[in-house]
Amino acid sequence: MSNRSSGTLLGHPKGLFLLFSTELWERFSYYAMRAILVLYLTDKTMDGGLGWSTQSALELYGIYTGLVYITPLIGGWIADNFLGQRRSIIIGGILMALGQFTLALPHSMIDPYSINAFYLGLALLIIGNGLFKPNISTMVGDLYTDGDNRRDGAFTIFYMGINLGSLLAGLIAGSASAIYGWKAGFLTAGIGMIISLITQLIFAERLLGNIGKEPAAKRAAAMNKSGKQEPLTRQERDRLKVIMIMGMFVVIFWAGFEQAGGLMNIFSQQYTDRMIGSFEVPAAWFQSLNPFFVITLAPVIAAIWVKLGPKEPSSPAKFAMGLFFLAIGFVCMMGAVMQQGGDLTVKTSMFWLVGAYFFHTLGELCLSPIGLSMVTKLAPLRLASLMMGAWFGFNAIANYVAGIIGANVGEAGPMAIFSGIAIAATVAGVLLLLCSNQLIRWMHGAEGQVIEDEEAVESVVAKA
């Protein structure tokens, strides 16, 4: 279901930029809260924090992020079958705004129930996120008809909004917390969510038309001759197989990529020469390289996909490119370790880290927005948001695996970890290229690239 009445902007439907803005402020809200959550939990109670131990705070953070990745499965199913995507986004947004404002309530207002209010705020955020996250991405896909080669570029632009939101969040919420206290940080996150909601409510009707209004299962049933839900066809089952197989490669990519917040963060803090003249670059600044590179490179990558037109690589080929770029990034980290020559007191050049983040971001842009786009092409209409939720579930598995890998650095050493990830990513990329023809065959022309099914060809020949 596409909305053509609103016109285009930069070659894309104007609705894309509405969804871009809605997602930007929702991600601002999420990352603002995430940036200060552990700090708030561990800060001394006299400074307005809760005074938890680091271990307890990190355990809660792990549970929270895990639930944030799992609930989109439930939210996607609810949207597909009952609410529709538009209503799910609005309800999810309201719940998330309430969650942020609950966290922002001053202790003086809610004592002795401050810890209860804290858990209520987190619960509202988790439930709201489940309704919001899978559905906004699915609606981006609905702006384009099957076979429209602008779709991958659209998701790359949309992905830029996610990273712009996360970049602004750290700066604004971090500054507000430092000047006015932790509650001010949560308040900025709540305000971001309100901006997201208002943007959606004001412009959705004009720029999205009917997109996302009716539950996908109801639309799909209406398209069947029987007017009811029917079993999955062979083509739909094949396409679901592609999503699941590609999801396994996504786990390999993110398990390596997520070392940015762990191993690479430690490396920048302890083993990198961060001096520029008399100024020492804060280690935390390196975490901003990824969103910075996404924002600067995303429009270029999006333009390249559109420019290639019919010659545009398939999703499996783009995923393989992403894995190869990840491997090159870890080769940069291997170079940094080699510069040390086994002497941990030697500080390495920061350009190794900049190079690693650059190639990792190129890999991310070849894989993450392309994956979101691919799910909207392949998922059966009645399962569109549910499969988007499942896709985010692969990220949850990857984050868990990344933690296990990072925890072994003490025993294995950074060289073994960095080289191991580089080799694993390269092997996975080669394996994916070898499988790509079969995967494209199972897509049944969803990307306009059809590799004839040998059985079908033989059948046609026999009949002739």
GROMACS .gro file of N, CA and C in nm, residues 202-315:
model
  342
  202ILE      N    1   0.060   1.534   1.376
  202ILE     CA    2   0.028   1.649   1.290
  202ILE      C    3   0.036   1.613   1.141
  203PHE      N    4   0.141   1.537   1.103
  203PHE     CA    5   0.169   1.519   0.959
  203PHE      C    6   0.129   1.384   0.901
  204ALA      N    7   0.096   1.285   0.987
  204ALA     CA    8   0.074   1.149   0.936
  204ALA      C    9  -0.037   1.141   0.832
  205GLU      N   10  -0.150   1.205   0.860
  205GLU     CA   11  -0.265   1.194   0.769
  205GLU      C   12  -0.231   1.248   0.631
  206ARG      N   13  -0.160   1.360   0.630
  206ARG     CA   14  -0.129   1.425   0.502
  206ARG      C   15  -0.019   1.351   0.424
  207LEU      N   16   0.082   1.300   0.495
  207LEU     CA   17   0.200   1.245   0.426
  207LEU      C   18   0.198   1.093   0.415
  208LEU      N   19   0.118   1.025   0.496
  208LEU     CA   20   0.116   0.878   0.491
  208LEU      C   21  -0.013   0.822   0.434
  209GLY      N   22  -0.117   0.905   0.424
  209GLY     CA   23  -0.243   0.855   0.371
  209GLY      C   24  -0.297   0.741   0.457
  210ASN      N   25  -0.323   0.626   0.395
  210ASN     CA   26  -0.379   0.512   0.468
  210ASN      C   27  -0.274   0.414   0.519
  211ILE      N   28  -0.148   0.443   0.492
  211ILE     CA   29  -0.041   0.351   0.532
  211ILE      C   30  -0.044   0.328   0.683
  212GLY      N   31  -0.046   0.201   0.723
  212GLY     CA   32  -0.037   0.164   0.864
  212GLY      C   33  -0.166   0.174   0.943
  213LYS      N   34  -0.275   0.215   0.878
  213LYS     CA   35  -0.401   0.232   0.953
  213LYS      C   36  -0.468   0.098   0.984
  214GLU      N   37  -0.473   0.010   0.884
  214GLU     CA   38  -0.546  -0.116   0.899
  214GLU      C   39  -0.448  -0.227   0.939
  215PRO      N   40  -0.485  -0.315   1.032
  215PRO     CA   41  -0.396  -0.426   1.067
  215PRO      C   42  -0.359  -0.508   0.943
  216ALA      N   43  -0.230  -0.545   0.934
  216ALA     CA   44  -0.180  -0.613   0.814
  216ALA      C   45  -0.252  -0.745   0.788
  217ALA      N   46  -0.287  -0.819   0.894
  217ALA     CA   47  -0.356  -0.948   0.876
  217ALA      C   48  -0.493  -0.928   0.811
  218LYS      N   49  -0.560  -0.819   0.847
  218LYS     CA   50  -0.692  -0.788   0.790
  218LYS      C   51  -0.679  -0.752   0.642
  219ARG      N   52  -0.576  -0.674   0.610
  219ARG     CA   53  -0.551  -0.636   0.470
  219ARG      C   54  -0.519  -0.760   0.386
  220ALA      N   55  -0.433  -0.848   0.444
  220ALA     CA   56  -0.392  -0.969   0.372
  220ALA      C   57  -0.511  -1.060   0.347
  221ALA      N   58  -0.600  -1.074   0.446
  221ALA     CA   59  -0.718  -1.159   0.432
  221ALA      C   60  -0.811  -1.106   0.322
  222ALA      N   61  -0.825  -0.974   0.317
  222ALA     CA   62  -0.913  -0.911   0.217
  222ALA      C   63  -0.863  -0.935   0.075
  223MET      N   64  -0.731  -0.957   0.062
  223MET     CA   65  -0.672  -0.979  -0.070
  223MET      C   66  -0.688  -1.124  -0.116
  224ASN      N   67  -0.722  -1.214  -0.022
  224ASN     CA   68  -0.743  -1.354  -0.060
  224ASN      C   69  -0.883  -1.373  -0.119
  225LYS      N   70  -0.896  -1.471  -0.207
  225LYS     CA   71  -1.027  -1.498  -0.269
  225LYS      C   72  -1.130  -1.538  -0.164
  226SER      N   73  -1.084  -1.613  -0.062
  226SER     CA   74  -1.175  -1.661   0.042
  226SER      C   75  -1.213  -1.551   0.140
  227GLY      N   76  -1.135  -1.442   0.142
  227GLY     CA   77  -1.158  -1.334   0.238
  227GLY      C   78  -1.112  -1.369   0.379
  228LYS      N   79  -1.042  -1.482   0.392
  228LYS     CA   80  -0.993  -1.526   0.524
  228LYS      C   81  -0.841  -1.546   0.517
  229GLN      N   82  -0.780  -1.563   0.636
  229GLN     CA   83  -0.638  -1.595   0.640
  229GLN      C   84  -0.616  -1.735   0.586
  230GLU      N   85  -0.513  -1.749   0.504
  230GLU     CA   86  -0.482  -1.879   0.446
  230GLU      C   87  -0.343  -1.923   0.489
  231PRO      N   88  -0.312  -2.055   0.478
  231PRO     CA   89  -0.178  -2.102   0.516
  231PRO      C   90  -0.070  -2.036   0.430
  232LEU      N   91   0.051  -2.036   0.481
  232LEU     CA   92   0.163  -1.978   0.406
  232LEU      C   93   0.185  -2.057   0.277
  233THR      N   94   0.210  -1.986   0.169
  233THR     CA   95   0.241  -2.052   0.041
  233THR      C   96   0.387  -2.095   0.041
  234ARG      N   97   0.424  -2.174  -0.059
  234ARG     CA   98   0.565  -2.218  -0.071
  234ARG      C   99   0.657  -2.096  -0.087
  235GLN      N  100   0.612  -2.000  -0.169
  235GLN     CA  101   0.693  -1.879  -0.190
  235GLN      C  102   0.715  -1.804  -0.059
  236GLU      N  103   0.609  -1.790   0.021
  236GLU     CA  104   0.621  -1.719   0.150
  236GLU      C  105   0.713  -1.794   0.246
  237ARG      N  106   0.704  -1.928   0.246
  237ARG     CA  107   0.792  -2.008   0.333
  237ARG      C  108   0.938  -1.991   0.292
  238ASP      N  109   0.963  -1.990   0.161
  238ASP     CA  110   1.100  -1.972   0.111
  238ASP      C  111   1.155  -1.836   0.155
  239ARG      N  112   1.071  -1.733   0.143
  239ARG     CA  113   1.116  -1.599   0.180
  239ARG      C  114   1.145  -1.589   0.331
  240LEU      N  115   1.064  -1.656   0.410
  240LEU     CA  116   1.090  -1.658   0.555
  240LEU      C  117   1.221  -1.730   0.586
  241LYS      N  118   1.253  -1.833   0.507
  241LYS     CA  119   1.381  -1.904   0.525
  241LYS      C  120   1.498  -1.807   0.504
  242VAL      N  121   1.485  -1.721   0.402
  242VAL     CA  122   1.591  -1.623   0.373
  242VAL      C  123   1.611  -1.530   0.493
  243ILE      N  124   1.501  -1.481   0.552
  243ILE     CA  125   1.511  -1.391   0.668
  243ILE      C  126   1.586  -1.460   0.781
  244MET      N  127   1.552  -1.586   0.808
  244MET     CA  128   1.614  -1.659   0.918
  244MET      C  129   1.762  -1.686   0.893
  245ILE      N  130   1.796  -1.725   0.769
  245ILE     CA  131   1.937  -1.754   0.737
  245ILE      C  132   2.020  -1.625   0.743
  246MET      N  133   1.966  -1.517   0.685
  246MET     CA  134   2.039  -1.388   0.689
  246MET      C  135   2.054  -1.340   0.833
  247GLY      N  136   1.954  -1.372   0.917
  247GLY     CA  137   1.962  -1.334   1.059
  247GLY      C  138   2.082  -1.394   1.128
  248MET      N  139   2.122  -1.516   1.089
  248MET     CA  140   2.240  -1.580   1.151
  248MET      C  141   2.367  -1.502   1.117
  249PHE      N  142   2.374  -1.452   0.993
  249PHE     CA  143   2.491  -1.372   0.955
  249PHE      C  144   2.490  -1.236   1.026
  250VAL      N  145   2.370  -1.185   1.054
  250VAL     CA  146   2.357  -1.060   1.130
  250VAL      C  147   2.416  -1.077   1.270
  251VAL      N  148   2.391  -1.194   1.332
  251VAL     CA  149   2.444  -1.221   1.466
  251VAL      C  150   2.598  -1.215   1.462
  252ILE      N  151   2.659  -1.274   1.359
  252ILE     CA  152   2.806  -1.273   1.348
  252ILE      C  153   2.856  -1.129   1.335
  253PHE      N  154   2.787  -1.049   1.251
  253PHE     CA  155   2.830  -0.911   1.231
  253PHE      C  156   2.823  -0.831   1.360
  254TRP      N  157   2.704  -0.832   1.426
  254TRP     CA  158   2.686  -0.747   1.544
  254TRP      C  159   2.770  -0.795   1.663
  255ALA      N  160   2.795  -0.926   1.672
  255ALA     CA  161   2.879  -0.976   1.781
  255ALA      C  162   3.019  -0.916   1.772
  256GLY      N  163   3.066  -0.894   1.649
  256GLY     CA  164   3.195  -0.827   1.631
  256GLY      C  165   3.183  -0.676   1.647
  257PHE      N  166   3.081  -0.620   1.583
  257PHE     CA  167   3.063  -0.474   1.583
  257PHE      C  168   3.046  -0.420   1.725
  258GLU      N  169   2.973  -0.492   1.810
  258GLU     CA  170   2.944  -0.443   1.945
  258GLU      C  171   3.065  -0.440   2.038
  259GLN      N  172   3.180  -0.487   1.989
  259GLN     CA  173   3.304  -0.473   2.069
  259GLN      C  174   3.342  -0.324   2.081
  260ALA      N  175   3.278  -0.239   1.999
  260ALA     CA  176   3.306  -0.095   2.005
  260ALA      C  177   3.283  -0.040   2.144
  261GLY      N  178   3.176  -0.084   2.210
  261GLY     CA  179   3.144  -0.033   2.343
  261GLY      C  180   3.221  -0.102   2.453
  262GLY      N  181   3.286  -0.215   2.421
  262GLY     CA  182   3.358  -0.290   2.522
  262GLY      C  183   3.509  -0.289   2.497
  263LEU      N  184   3.554  -0.390   2.421
  263LEU     CA  185   3.698  -0.406   2.399
  263LEU      C  186   3.765  -0.282   2.338
  264MET      N  187   3.703  -0.228   2.232
  264MET     CA  188   3.764  -0.113   2.164
  264MET      C  189   3.761   0.011   2.252
  265ASN      N  190   3.659   0.021   2.336
  265ASN     CA  191   3.650   0.131   2.431
  265ASN      C  192   3.765   0.124   2.532
  266ILE      N  193   3.789   0.003   2.583
  266ILE     CA  194   3.900  -0.018   2.678
  266ILE      C  195   4.033   0.012   2.610
  267PHE      N  196   4.047  -0.034   2.483
  267PHE     CA  197   4.172  -0.012   2.409
  267PHE      C  198   4.199   0.138   2.392
  268SER      N  199   4.092   0.213   2.361
  268SER     CA  200   4.109   0.359   2.343
  268SER      C  201   4.149   0.425   2.475
  269GLN      N  202   4.096   0.373   2.587
  269GLN     CA  203   4.123   0.431   2.719
  269GLN      C  204   4.266   0.400   2.766
  270GLN      N  205   4.309   0.275   2.748
  270GLN     CA  206   4.433   0.230   2.812
  270GLN      C  207   4.555   0.226   2.719
  271TYR      N  208   4.534   0.199   2.591
  271TYR     CA  209   4.650   0.170   2.505
  271TYR      C  210   4.665   0.265   2.386
  272THR      N  211   4.587   0.372   2.381
  272THR     CA  212   4.591   0.463   2.266
  272THR      C  213   4.649   0.598   2.306
  273ASP      N  214   4.739   0.647   2.222
  273ASP     CA  215   4.797   0.781   2.242
  273ASP      C  216   4.693   0.882   2.194
  274ARG      N  217   4.627   0.948   2.289
  274ARG     CA  218   4.516   1.038   2.255
  274ARG      C  219   4.558   1.185   2.263
  275MET      N  220   4.687   1.211   2.262
  275MET     CA  221   4.735   1.349   2.273
  275MET      C  222   4.741   1.417   2.136
  276ILE      N  223   4.680   1.536   2.127
  276ILE     CA  224   4.697   1.624   2.010
  276ILE      C  225   4.759   1.752   2.066
  277GLY      N  226   4.891   1.765   2.050
  277GLY     CA  227   4.962   1.874   2.117
  277GLY      C  228   4.955   1.854   2.267
  278SER      N  229   4.900   1.953   2.338
  278SER     CA  230   4.888   1.942   2.483
  278SER      C  231   4.748   1.896   2.525
  279PHE      N  232   4.660   1.871   2.424
  279PHE     CA  233   4.522   1.831   2.454
  279PHE      C  234   4.506   1.680   2.445
  280GLU      N  235   4.447   1.619   2.549
  280GLU     CA  236   4.420   1.475   2.546
  280GLU      C  237   4.275   1.452   2.507
  281VAL      N  238   4.256   1.381   2.396
  281VAL     CA  239   4.121   1.351   2.347
  281VAL      C  240   4.055   1.254   2.445
  282PRO      N  241   3.937   1.288   2.501
  282PRO     CA  242   3.869   1.193   2.591
  282PRO      C  243   3.836   1.062   2.519
  283ALA      N  244   3.856   0.950   2.588
  283ALA     CA  245   3.830   0.818   2.527
  283ALA      C  246   3.684   0.807   2.480
  284ALA      N  247   3.592   0.869   2.555
  284ALA     CA  248   3.448   0.860   2.522
  284ALA      C  249   3.417   0.922   2.386
  285TRP      N  250   3.502   1.017   2.341
  285TRP     CA  251   3.476   1.082   2.213
  285TRP      C  252   3.480   0.983   2.097
  286PHE      N  253   3.559   0.876   2.111
  286PHE     CA  254   3.568   0.778   2.002
  286PHE      C  255   3.434   0.709   1.978
  287GLN      N  256   3.348   0.705   2.082
  287GLN     CA  257   3.215   0.645   2.066
  287GLN      C  258   3.127   0.728   1.973
  288SER      N  259   3.162   0.856   1.954
  288SER     CA  260   3.084   0.943   1.864
  288SER      C  261   3.125   0.927   1.718
  289LEU      N  262   3.238   0.856   1.694
  289LEU     CA  263   3.283   0.840   1.556
  289LEU      C  264   3.181   0.762   1.473
  290ASN      N  265   3.122   0.657   1.532
  290ASN     CA  266   3.028   0.575   1.457
  290ASN      C  267   2.905   0.655   1.411
  291PRO      N  268   2.830   0.722   1.502
  291PRO     CA  269   2.717   0.800   1.452
  291PRO      C  270   2.759   0.913   1.358
  292PHE      N  271   2.878   0.971   1.381
  292PHE     CA  272   2.927   1.077   1.292
  292PHE      C  273   2.948   1.022   1.151
  293PHE      N  274   3.014   0.906   1.142
  293PHE     CA  275   3.038   0.845   1.010
  293PHE      C  276   2.907   0.801   0.944
  294VAL      N  277   2.811   0.751   1.025
  294VAL     CA  278   2.682   0.712   0.968
  294VAL      C  279   2.614   0.832   0.904
  295ILE      N  280   2.611   0.944   0.978
  295ILE     CA  281   2.541   1.064   0.929
  295ILE      C  282   2.607   1.119   0.803
  296THR      N  283   2.740   1.112   0.797
  296THR     CA  284   2.811   1.168   0.680
  296THR      C  285   2.812   1.071   0.561
  297LEU      N  286   2.817   0.940   0.588
  297LEU     CA  287   2.829   0.842   0.480
  297LEU      C  288   2.694   0.793   0.428
  298ALA      N  289   2.589   0.795   0.514
  298ALA     CA  290   2.459   0.739   0.475
  298ALA      C  291   2.402   0.801   0.346
  299PRO      N  292   2.402   0.935   0.331
  299PRO     CA  293   2.347   0.991   0.206
  299PRO      C  294   2.427   0.946   0.084
  300VAL      N  295   2.559   0.930   0.100
  300VAL     CA  296   2.644   0.886  -0.012
  300VAL      C  297   2.610   0.743  -0.052
  301ILE      N  298   2.600   0.654   0.051
  301ILE     CA  299   2.568   0.513   0.024
  301ILE      C  300   2.428   0.501  -0.039
  302ALA      N  301   2.331   0.578   0.016
  302ALA     CA  302   2.194   0.575  -0.037
  302ALA      C  303   2.193   0.618  -0.184
  303ALA      N  304   2.270   0.721  -0.216
  303ALA     CA  305   2.276   0.770  -0.355
  303ALA      C  306   2.340   0.666  -0.447
  304ILE      N  307   2.441   0.594  -0.395
  304ILE     CA  308   2.508   0.491  -0.476
  304ILE      C  309   2.410   0.379  -0.511
  305TRP      N  310   2.330   0.334  -0.412
  305TRP     CA  311   2.233   0.226  -0.440
  305TRP      C  312   2.133   0.269  -0.547
  306VAL      N  313   2.084   0.394  -0.538
  306VAL     CA  314   1.987   0.443  -0.637
  306VAL      C  315   2.053   0.457  -0.774
  307LYS      N  316   2.176   0.507  -0.776
  307LYS     CA  317   2.249   0.530  -0.901
  307LYS      C  318   2.274   0.399  -0.976
  308LEU      N  319   2.300   0.292  -0.900
  308LEU     CA  320   2.329   0.163  -0.963
  308LEU      C  321   2.206   0.105  -1.031
  309GLY      N  322   2.086   0.142  -0.981
  309GLY     CA  323   1.961   0.096  -1.043
  309GLY      C  324   1.956  -0.055  -1.057
  310PRO      N  325   1.937  -0.107  -1.182
  310PRO     CA  326   1.927  -0.253  -1.201
  310PRO      C  327   2.055  -0.328  -1.164
  311LYS      N  328   2.169  -0.257  -1.162
  311LYS     CA  329   2.297  -0.323  -1.129
  311LYS      C  330   2.324  -0.326  -0.978
  312GLU      N  331   2.230  -0.278  -0.901
  312GLU     CA  332   2.246  -0.274  -0.756
  312GLU      C  333   2.266  -0.416  -0.701
  313PRO      N  334   2.366  -0.437  -0.611
  313PRO     CA  335   2.390  -0.572  -0.557
  313PRO      C  336   2.269  -0.621  -0.479
  314SER      N  337   2.254  -0.754  -0.470
  314SER     CA  338   2.146  -0.813  -0.393
  314SER      C  339   2.173  -0.796  -0.244
  315SER      N  340   2.071  -0.820  -0.162
  315SER     CA  341   2.090  -0.811  -0.016
  315SER      C  342   2.200  -0.905   0.034
   0.00000   0.00000   0.00000
